[in-house]
Coordinates of C-alpha atoms in Angstrom, one line a residue:
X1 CA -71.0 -56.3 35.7
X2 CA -73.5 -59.5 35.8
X3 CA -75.0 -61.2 33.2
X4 CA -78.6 -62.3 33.1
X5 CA -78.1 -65.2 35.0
X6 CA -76.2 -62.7 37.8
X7 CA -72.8 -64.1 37.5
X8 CA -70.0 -61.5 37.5
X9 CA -68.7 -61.2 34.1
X10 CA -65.8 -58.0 35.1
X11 CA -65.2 -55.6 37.6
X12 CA -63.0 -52.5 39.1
X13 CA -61.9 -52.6 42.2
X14 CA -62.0 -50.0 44.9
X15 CA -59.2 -49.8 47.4
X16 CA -61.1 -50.5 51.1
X17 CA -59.3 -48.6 53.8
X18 CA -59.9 -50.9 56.7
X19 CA -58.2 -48.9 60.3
X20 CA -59.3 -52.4 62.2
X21 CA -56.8 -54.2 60.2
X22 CA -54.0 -52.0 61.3
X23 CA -51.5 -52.3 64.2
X24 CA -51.2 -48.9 65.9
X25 CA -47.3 -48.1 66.4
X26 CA -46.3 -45.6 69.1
X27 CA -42.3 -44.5 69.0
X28 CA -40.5 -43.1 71.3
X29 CA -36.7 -42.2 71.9
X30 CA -35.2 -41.5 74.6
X31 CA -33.9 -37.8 73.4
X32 CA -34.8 -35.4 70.9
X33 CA -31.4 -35.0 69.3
X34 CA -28.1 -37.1 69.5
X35 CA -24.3 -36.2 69.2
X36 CA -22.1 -38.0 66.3
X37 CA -21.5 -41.8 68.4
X38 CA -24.3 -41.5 70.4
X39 CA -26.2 -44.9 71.8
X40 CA -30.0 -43.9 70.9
X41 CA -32.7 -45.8 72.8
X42 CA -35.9 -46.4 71.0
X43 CA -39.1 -47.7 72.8
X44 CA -41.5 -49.5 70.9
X45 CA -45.7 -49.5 71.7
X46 CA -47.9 -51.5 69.6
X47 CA -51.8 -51.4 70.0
X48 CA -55.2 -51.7 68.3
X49 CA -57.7 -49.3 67.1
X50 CA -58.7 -49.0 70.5
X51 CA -55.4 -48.7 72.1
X52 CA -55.6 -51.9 73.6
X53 CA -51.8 -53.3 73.8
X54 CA -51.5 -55.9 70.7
X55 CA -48.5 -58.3 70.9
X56 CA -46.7 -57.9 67.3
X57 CA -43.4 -59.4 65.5
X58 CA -41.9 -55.9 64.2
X59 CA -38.5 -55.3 61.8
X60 CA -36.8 -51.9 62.9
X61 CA -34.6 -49.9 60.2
X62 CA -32.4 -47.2 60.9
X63 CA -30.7 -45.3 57.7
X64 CA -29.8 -41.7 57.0
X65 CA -32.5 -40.3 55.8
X66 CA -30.4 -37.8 53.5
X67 CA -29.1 -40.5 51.3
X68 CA -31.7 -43.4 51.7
X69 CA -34.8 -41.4 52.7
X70 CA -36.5 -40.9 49.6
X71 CA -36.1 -44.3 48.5
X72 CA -37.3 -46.2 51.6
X73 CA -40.7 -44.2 51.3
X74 CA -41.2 -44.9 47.6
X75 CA -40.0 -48.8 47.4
X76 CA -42.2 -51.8 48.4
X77 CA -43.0 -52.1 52.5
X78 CA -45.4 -54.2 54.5
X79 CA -48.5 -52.2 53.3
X80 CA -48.1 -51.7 49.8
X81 CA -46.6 -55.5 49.3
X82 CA -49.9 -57.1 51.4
X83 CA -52.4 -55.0 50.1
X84 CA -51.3 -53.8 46.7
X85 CA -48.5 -55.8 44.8
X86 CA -50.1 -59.2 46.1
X87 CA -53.9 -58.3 45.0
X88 CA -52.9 -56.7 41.4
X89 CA -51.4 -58.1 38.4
X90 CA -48.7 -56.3 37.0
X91 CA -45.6 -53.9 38.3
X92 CA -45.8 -51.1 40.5
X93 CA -43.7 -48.0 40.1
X94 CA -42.9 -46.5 43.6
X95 CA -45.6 -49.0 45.7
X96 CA -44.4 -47.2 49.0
X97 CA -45.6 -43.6 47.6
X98 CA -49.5 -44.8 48.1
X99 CA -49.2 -44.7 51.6
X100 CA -47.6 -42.0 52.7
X101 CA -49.8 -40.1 55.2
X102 CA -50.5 -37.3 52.6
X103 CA -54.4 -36.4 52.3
X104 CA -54.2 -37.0 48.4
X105 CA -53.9 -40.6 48.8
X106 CA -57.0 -42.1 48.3
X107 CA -57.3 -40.0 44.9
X108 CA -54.0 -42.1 43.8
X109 CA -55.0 -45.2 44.9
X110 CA -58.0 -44.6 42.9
X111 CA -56.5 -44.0 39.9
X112 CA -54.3 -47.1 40.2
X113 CA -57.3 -49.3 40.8
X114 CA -58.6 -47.8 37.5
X115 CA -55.3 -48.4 35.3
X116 CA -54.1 -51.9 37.7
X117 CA -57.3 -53.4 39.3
X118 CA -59.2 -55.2 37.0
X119 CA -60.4 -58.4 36.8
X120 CA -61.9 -60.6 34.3
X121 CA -63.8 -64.0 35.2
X122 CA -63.2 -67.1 33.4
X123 CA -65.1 -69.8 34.1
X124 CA -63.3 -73.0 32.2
X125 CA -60.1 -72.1 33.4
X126 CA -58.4 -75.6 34.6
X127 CA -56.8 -75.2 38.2
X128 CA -53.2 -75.5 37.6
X129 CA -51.5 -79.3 38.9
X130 CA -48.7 -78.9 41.4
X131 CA -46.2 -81.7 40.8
X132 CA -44.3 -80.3 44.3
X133 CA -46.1 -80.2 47.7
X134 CA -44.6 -77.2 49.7
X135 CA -41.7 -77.9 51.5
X136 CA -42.6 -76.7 55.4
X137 CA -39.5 -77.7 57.3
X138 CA -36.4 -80.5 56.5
X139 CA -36.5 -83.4 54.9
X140 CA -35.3 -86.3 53.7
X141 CA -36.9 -88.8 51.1
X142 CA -36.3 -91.2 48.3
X143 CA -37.2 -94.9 47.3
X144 CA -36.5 -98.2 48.6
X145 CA -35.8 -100.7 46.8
X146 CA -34.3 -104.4 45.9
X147 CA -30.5 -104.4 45.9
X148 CA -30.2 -106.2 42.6
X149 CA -33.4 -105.3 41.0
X150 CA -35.6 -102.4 40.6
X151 CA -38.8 -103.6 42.2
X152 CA -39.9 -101.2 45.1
X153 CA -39.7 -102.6 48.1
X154 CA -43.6 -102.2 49.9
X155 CA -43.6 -102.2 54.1
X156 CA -39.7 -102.2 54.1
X157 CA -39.2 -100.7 57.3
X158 CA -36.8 -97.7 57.8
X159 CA -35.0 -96.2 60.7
X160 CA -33.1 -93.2 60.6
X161 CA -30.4 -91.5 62.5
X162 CA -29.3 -88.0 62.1
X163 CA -26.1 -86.4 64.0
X164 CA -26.9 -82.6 64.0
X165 CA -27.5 -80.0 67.2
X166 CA -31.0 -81.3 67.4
X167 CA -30.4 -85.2 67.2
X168 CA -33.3 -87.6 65.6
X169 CA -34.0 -91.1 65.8
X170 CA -37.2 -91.9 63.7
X171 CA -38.3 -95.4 62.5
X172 CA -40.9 -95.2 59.2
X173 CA -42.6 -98.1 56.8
X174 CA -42.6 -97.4 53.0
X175 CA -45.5 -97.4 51.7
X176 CA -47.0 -99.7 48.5
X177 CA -44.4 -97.8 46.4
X178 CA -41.2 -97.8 48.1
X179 CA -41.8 -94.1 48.9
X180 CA -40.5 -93.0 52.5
X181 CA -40.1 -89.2 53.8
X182 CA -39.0 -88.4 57.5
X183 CA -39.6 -84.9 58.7
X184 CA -36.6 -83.3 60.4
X185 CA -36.1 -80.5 63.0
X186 CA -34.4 -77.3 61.5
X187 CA -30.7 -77.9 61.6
X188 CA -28.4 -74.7 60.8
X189 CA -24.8 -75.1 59.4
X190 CA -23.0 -76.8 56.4
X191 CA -24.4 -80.5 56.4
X192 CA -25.4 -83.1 58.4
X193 CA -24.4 -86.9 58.8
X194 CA -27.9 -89.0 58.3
X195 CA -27.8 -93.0 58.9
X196 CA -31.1 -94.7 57.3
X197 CA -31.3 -98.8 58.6
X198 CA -33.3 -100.8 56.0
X199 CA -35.3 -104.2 57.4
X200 CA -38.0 -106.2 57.1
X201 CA -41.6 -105.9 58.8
X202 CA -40.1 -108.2 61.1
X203 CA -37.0 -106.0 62.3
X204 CA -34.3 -108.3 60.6
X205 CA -32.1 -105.9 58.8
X206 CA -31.6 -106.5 55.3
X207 CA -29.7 -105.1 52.2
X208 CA -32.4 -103.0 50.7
X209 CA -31.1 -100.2 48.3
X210 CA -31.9 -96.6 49.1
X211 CA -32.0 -93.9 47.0
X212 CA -32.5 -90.5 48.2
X213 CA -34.7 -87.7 46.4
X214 CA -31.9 -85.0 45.3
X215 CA -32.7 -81.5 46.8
X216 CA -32.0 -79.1 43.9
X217 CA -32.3 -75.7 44.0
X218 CA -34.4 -73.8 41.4
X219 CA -33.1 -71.8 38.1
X220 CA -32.2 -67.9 38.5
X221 CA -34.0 -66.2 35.5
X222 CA -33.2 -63.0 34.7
X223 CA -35.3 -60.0 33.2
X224 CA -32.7 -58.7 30.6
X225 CA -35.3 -56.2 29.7
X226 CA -34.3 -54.3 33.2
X227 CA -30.4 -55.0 32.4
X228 CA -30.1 -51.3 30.9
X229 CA -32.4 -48.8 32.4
X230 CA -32.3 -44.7 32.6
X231 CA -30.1 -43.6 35.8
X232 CA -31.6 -42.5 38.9
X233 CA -30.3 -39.5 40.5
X234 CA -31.2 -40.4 43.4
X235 CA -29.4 -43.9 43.3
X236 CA -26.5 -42.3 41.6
X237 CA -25.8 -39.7 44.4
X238 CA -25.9 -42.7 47.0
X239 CA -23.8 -44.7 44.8
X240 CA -21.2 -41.8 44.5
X241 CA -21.2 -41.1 48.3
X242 CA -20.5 -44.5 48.9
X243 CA -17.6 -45.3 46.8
X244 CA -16.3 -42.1 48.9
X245 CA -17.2 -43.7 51.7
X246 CA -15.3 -46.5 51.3
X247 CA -12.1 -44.9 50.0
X248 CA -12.0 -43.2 53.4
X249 CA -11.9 -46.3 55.2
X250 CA -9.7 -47.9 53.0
X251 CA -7.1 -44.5 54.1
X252 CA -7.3 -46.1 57.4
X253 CA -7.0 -49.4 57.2
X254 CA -3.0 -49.4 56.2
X255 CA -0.2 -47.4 58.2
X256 CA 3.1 -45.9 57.9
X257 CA 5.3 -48.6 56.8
X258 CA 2.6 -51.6 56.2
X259 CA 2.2 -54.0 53.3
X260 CA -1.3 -54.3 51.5
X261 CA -2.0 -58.2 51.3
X262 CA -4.2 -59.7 48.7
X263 CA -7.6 -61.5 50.1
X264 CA -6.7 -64.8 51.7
X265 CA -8.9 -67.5 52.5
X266 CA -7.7 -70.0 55.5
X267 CA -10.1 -73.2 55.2
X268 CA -9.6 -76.0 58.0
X269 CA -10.5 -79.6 59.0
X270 CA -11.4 -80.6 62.5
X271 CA -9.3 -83.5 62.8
X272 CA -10.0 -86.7 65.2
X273 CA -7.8 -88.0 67.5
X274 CA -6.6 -90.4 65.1
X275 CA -6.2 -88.1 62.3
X276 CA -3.6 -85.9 64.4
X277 CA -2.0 -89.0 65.6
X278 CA -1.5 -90.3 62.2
X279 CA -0.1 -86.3 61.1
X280 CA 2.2 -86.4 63.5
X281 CA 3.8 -90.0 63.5
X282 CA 3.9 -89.5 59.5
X283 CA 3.5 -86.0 58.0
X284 CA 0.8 -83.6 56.9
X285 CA -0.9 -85.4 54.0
X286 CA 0.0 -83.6 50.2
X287 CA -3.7 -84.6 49.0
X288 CA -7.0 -85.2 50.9
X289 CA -10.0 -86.6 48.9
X290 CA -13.0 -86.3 51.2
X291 CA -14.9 -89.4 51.9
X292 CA -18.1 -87.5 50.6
X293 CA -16.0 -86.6 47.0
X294 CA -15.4 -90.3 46.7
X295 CA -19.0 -91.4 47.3
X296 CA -20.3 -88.8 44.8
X297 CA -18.3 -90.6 41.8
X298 CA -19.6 -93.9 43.0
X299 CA -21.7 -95.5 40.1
X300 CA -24.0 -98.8 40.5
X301 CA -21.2 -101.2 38.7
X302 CA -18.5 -99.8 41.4
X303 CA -17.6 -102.6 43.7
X304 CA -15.2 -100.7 46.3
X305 CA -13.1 -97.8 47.1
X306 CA -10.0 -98.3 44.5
X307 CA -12.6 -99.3 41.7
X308 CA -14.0 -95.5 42.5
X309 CA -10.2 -93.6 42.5
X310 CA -9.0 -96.0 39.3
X311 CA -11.3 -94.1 37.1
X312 CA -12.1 -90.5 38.8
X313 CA -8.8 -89.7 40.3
X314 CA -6.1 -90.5 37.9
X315 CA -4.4 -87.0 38.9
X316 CA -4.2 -88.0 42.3
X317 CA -3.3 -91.4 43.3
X318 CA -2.4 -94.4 40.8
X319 CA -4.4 -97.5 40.8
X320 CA -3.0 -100.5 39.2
X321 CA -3.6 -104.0 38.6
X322 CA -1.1 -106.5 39.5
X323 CA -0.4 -109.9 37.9
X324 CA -2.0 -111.6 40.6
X325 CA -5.0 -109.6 39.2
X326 CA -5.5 -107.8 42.6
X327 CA -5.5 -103.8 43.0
X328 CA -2.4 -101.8 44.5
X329 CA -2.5 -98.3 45.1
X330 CA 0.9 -96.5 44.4
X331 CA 2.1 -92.7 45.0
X332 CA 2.9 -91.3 42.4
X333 CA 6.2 -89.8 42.7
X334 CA 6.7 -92.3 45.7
X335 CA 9.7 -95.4 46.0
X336 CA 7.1 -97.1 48.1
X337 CA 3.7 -97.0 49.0
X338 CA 2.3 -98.1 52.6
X339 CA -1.0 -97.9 53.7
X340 CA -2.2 -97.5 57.3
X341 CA -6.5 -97.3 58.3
X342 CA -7.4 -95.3 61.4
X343 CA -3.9 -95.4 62.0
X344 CA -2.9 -98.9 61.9
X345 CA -0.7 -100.4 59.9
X346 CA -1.8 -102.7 57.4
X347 CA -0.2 -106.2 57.0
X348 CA 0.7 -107.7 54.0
X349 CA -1.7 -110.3 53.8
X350 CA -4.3 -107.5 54.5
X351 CA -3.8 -105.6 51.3
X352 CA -6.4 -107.8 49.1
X353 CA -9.0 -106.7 51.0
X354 CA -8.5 -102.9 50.8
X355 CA -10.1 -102.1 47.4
X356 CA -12.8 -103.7 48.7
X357 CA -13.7 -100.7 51.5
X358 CA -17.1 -99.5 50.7
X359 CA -17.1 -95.8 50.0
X360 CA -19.9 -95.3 52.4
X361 CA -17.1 -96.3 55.4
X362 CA -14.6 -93.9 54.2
X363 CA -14.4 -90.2 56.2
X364 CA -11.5 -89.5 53.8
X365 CA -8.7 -90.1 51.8
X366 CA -5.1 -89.1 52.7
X367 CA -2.0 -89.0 50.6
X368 CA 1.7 -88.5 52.2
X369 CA 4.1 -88.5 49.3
X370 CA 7.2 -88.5 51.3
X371 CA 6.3 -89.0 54.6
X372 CA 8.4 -89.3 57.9
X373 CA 9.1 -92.6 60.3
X374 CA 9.1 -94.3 56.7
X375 CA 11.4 -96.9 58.1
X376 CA 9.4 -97.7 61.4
X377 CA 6.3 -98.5 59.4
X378 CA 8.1 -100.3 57.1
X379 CA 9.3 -102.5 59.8
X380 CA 6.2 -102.9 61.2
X381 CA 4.3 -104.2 58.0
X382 CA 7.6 -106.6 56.6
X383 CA 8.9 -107.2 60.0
X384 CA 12.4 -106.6 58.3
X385 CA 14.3 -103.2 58.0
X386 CA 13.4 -100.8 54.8
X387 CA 15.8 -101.1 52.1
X388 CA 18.7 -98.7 51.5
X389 CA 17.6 -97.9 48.1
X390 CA 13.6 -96.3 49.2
X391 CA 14.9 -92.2 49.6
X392 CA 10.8 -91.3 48.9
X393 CA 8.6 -93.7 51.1
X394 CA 4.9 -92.6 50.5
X395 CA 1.7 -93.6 52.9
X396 CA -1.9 -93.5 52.0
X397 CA -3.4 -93.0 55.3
X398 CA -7.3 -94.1 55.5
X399 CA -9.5 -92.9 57.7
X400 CA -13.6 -95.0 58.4
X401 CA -15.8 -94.1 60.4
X402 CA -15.8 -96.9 62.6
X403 CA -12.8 -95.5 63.5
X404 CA -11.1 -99.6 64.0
X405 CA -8.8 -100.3 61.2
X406 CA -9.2 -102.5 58.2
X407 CA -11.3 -105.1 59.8
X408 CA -13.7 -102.6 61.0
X409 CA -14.7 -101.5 57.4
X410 CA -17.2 -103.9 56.4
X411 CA -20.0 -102.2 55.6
X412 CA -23.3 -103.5 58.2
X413 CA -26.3 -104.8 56.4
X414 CA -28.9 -102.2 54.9
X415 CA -27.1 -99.2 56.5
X416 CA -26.9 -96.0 54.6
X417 CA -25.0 -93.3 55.7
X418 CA -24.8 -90.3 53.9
X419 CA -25.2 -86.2 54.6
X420 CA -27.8 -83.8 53.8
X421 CA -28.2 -79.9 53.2
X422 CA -29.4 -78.0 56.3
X423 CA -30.1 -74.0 56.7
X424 CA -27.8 -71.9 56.0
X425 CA -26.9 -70.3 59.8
X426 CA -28.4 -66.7 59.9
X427 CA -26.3 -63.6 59.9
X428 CA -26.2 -60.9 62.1
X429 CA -25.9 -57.6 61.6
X430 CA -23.1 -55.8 62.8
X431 CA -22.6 -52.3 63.8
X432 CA -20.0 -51.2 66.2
X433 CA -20.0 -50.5 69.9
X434 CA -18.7 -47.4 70.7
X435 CA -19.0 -48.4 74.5
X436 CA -15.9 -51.0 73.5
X437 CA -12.7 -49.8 74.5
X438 CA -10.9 -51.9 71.5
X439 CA -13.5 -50.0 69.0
X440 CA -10.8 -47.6 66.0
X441 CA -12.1 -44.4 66.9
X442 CA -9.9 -42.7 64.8
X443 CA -12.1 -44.5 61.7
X444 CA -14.9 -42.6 60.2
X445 CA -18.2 -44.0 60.3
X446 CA -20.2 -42.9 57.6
X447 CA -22.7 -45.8 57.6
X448 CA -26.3 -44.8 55.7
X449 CA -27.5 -48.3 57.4
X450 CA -27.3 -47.5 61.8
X451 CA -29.4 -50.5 62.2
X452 CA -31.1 -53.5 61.1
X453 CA -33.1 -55.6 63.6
X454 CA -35.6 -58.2 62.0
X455 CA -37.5 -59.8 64.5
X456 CA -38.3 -58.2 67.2
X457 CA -41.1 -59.2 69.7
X458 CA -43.2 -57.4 71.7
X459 CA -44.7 -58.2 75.1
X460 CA -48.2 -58.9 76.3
X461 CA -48.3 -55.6 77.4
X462 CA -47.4 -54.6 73.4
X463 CA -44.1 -53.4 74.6
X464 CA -40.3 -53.6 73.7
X465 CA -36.9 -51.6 73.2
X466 CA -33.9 -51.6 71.7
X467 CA -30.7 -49.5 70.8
X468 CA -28.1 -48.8 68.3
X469 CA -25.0 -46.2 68.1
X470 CA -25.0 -43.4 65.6
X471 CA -22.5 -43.2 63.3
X472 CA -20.5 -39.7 62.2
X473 CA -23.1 -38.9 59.5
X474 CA -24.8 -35.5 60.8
X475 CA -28.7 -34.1 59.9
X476 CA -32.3 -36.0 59.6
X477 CA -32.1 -40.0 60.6
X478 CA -35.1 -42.5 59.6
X479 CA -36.4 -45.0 61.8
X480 CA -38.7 -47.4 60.2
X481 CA -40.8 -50.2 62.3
X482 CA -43.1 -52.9 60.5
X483 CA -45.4 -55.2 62.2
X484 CA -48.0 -58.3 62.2
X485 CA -49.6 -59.4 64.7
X486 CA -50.9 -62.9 65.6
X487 CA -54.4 -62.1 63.9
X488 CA -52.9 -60.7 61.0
X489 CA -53.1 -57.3 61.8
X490 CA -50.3 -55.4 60.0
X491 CA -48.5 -51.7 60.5
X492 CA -45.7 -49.2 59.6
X493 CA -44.1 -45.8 61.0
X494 CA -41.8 -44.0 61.0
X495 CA -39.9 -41.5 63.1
X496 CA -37.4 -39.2 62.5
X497 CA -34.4 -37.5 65.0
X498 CA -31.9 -35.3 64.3
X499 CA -28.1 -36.2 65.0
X500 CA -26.0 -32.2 65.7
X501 CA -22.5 -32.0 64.6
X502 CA -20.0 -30.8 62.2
X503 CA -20.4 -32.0 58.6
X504 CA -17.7 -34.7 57.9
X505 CA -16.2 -33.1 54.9
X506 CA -15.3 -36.3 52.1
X507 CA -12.2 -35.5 49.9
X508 CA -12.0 -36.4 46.3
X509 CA -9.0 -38.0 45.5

């Protein structure tokens, strides 16, 4: 509909089948039906509408199709997601149903343009402002700054370090607002150790503050209009089959004369050379307060390590103030309290300079209430033997990361060091080997999921295979295969086989 002026005012939408868009997947397997444990080899063609081979990136899914079937060809896939849900406003019940290869199709497609594709055109609408630019790979980015002022520091230049599998060295100028951001290779795992040098144009280093843009991750919201909805028979019977499923497995896992354990989690700490040194000459530590814990509580006013642990961990170590006015850390529980760094002892006249670490130089934190060799490290600090009367001698053993003892602590001039978030590391999915000599036979596999691959690449030649083990599940399996191509082109297909074999029978108990 146009108005006088021949601007469109509204319209319908008709659903343009478009076969040159499509990627063309041929399957093939390399039998017609399996036994129960089976290894099934599936070869995989892609091509064009002329059968031209067409190099694709394809996802392959493997389920029973007795218990997942029907909901794998009524739920969203790469058709009805990239040509339906992301063209039309709105939610749509069973996407995958509208393109099943049934002749009727276009009729329903039809008849969801005419309830779903609408449009109306408005003219004044204001494009919306994106605060956030889209974040295309790692990053890391903040302000720079004067240390005792807020005034942004313009052309301060930065270099920065990171430690990860793919190591970086980048050097960067802030621009007229203090504003820096270094773009970083993908790094998988936990975190990452980052160093960020602050100088002038002219390369001398200076103590610039740096403050880093925090990386939060965005709010869950939750529909609580779909918290109660009617129950699915469908979902309900694979719901029940599982919980069966898994009570069968859980038969196996425990023999004749075992004892059920409840879940245990084992964490661990990949200690230096100096950290095992220092566990052996004096004990395994009661308490360890990560350097990255300590440089979270760090405020602006804090002025060293102890002035951080006085006032955030009370309940772990006691930080008091001596007549002198100086700061002593003391065990509690202890007779004594020694203090070693990167595992050397530290003299008397050493101990006014130890609140004064800077949290940024501290890997972490040790406590040893009652610790062994008491009397040696006594001796070596007083130079005299320890006194009768010290049953509990505790050591606070602190560990930098320049690694050289109280005199190495001082932090170097406009150096940051921190850690960032990286990727999560991908999982993979497992399925068993029943090639394996080690693999429990003896344990039913009732798996509806055989296989989950996906990325999977074809060649130039629009070729690839890959393989996967039945499970014990008998009757109809599903393979699914999804693909895009580098022009866009998209596809799906299925196949279906038959694994032969007697029914495993599942026991209510």
């Amino acid at each position: 509909m146009w108005d006088s002026s021949g601007q469109p005012l509204a319209e319908r939408l008709y659903f343009n089948e478009n076969p040159v868009s499509r990627v063309k997947i041929n399957l093939s397997l390399d039998k017609k039906s399996y036994e129960k444990r089976n290894l099934t080899e599936l070869t995989i063609e892609t091509v064009d509408l002329d059968n031209k081979p067409l190099p694709a990136h394809l996802s392959v899914l493997v389920i029973s199709k007795k218990q997942l079937g029907k909901i794998q060809q009524l739920r969203q896939n790469i058709l009805s997601y990239l040509l339906l849900d992301a063209e039309l406003k709105g939610e749509i019940e069973n996407p995958g149903f509208y393109f099943n290869k049934d002749s009727s199709m276009h009729e329903h497609l039809d008849a969801l343009m005419l309830t779903q594709g609408w449009r109306k055109y408005n003219y004044n609408k204001q494009e919306a402002i994106y605060t956030h630019s889209p974040e295309t790979n790692l990053s890391v980015s903040g302000q720079v700054s004067s240390l005792f002022s807020e005034k942004r520091k313009k052309q301060a230049e930065l270099t920065l370090t990171t430690f990860g599998n793919n190591p970086t060295v980048d050097v960067q100028v802030a621009d007229s607002l203090g504003n820096f951001t270094f773009n970083l290779k993908d790094e998988y795992g936990q975190r990452v150790n980052v160093l960020i040098q602050s100088a002038k144009a002219s390369g001398k280093n200076m103590n610039y503050n740096i403050a880093l843009d925090e990386k939060a991750s965005p709010g869950v919201h939750f529909d609580l209009k779909n918290t109660i909805v009617e129950p699915d028979s469908v979902i309900d019977d694979f719901i029940r089959k599982d919980l069966q499923r898994k009570k069968i497995e859980q038969s196996y896992e425990v023999e004749d004369e075992s004892i059920i354990l409840e879940e245990l989690e084992f964490t661990g700490t990949r200690l230096t050379e100096i950290q095992q040194e220092v566990r052996e000459e004096y004990g395994e530590p009661d308490i360890v307060i990560e350097g990255e814990a300590i440089r979270e509580k760090e405020q602006k006013w804090s002025y060293g390590l102890y002035s951080v642990l006085q006032f955030n961990f009370l309940d772990k170590i006691n930080i008091e103030r001596r007549q002198n006015g100086r700061l002593r850390a003391e065990i509690i529980g202890a007779d004594l309290t020694l203090v070693v760094i990167d595992g050397i002892p530290v003299r008397t006249h050493e101990y006014p300079m130890i609140p004064y670490i800077p949290p940024s130089e501290v890997k972490s934190f040790e406590i040893i209430e009652c610790s062994k060799n008491f009397g040696t490290l006594f001796l070596k600090v007083y130079g005299v033997p320890s006194p009768t009367n010290i049953i509990c001698g505790g050591v606070i053993a602190i560990f930098t990361h320049g690694e050289k003892g109280i005199y190495g602590t001082k932090k170097p001039v406009g150096l940051l060091h921190t850690t960032i978030p990286v990727f999560s590391a991908p999982r993979e999915f497992y399925a068993p080997r029943y090639d394996k000599p080690n693999v429990m036979k003896e344990l039913p596999d009732l798996r509806t999921l055989l296989h989950w691959e996906p990325n999977l690449l074809t060649d130039t030649s629009g070729k690839t295979s890959t393989s996967f083990f039945n499970g014990d599940n008998v009757g109809d399996m599903m393979i699914v295969v999804e693909a895009v191509s580098g022009d866009g082109s998209i596809g799906y297909e299925e196949l279906e086989y038959v694994v032969e074999g007697q029914e495993t029978v599942i026991v209510e108990f």
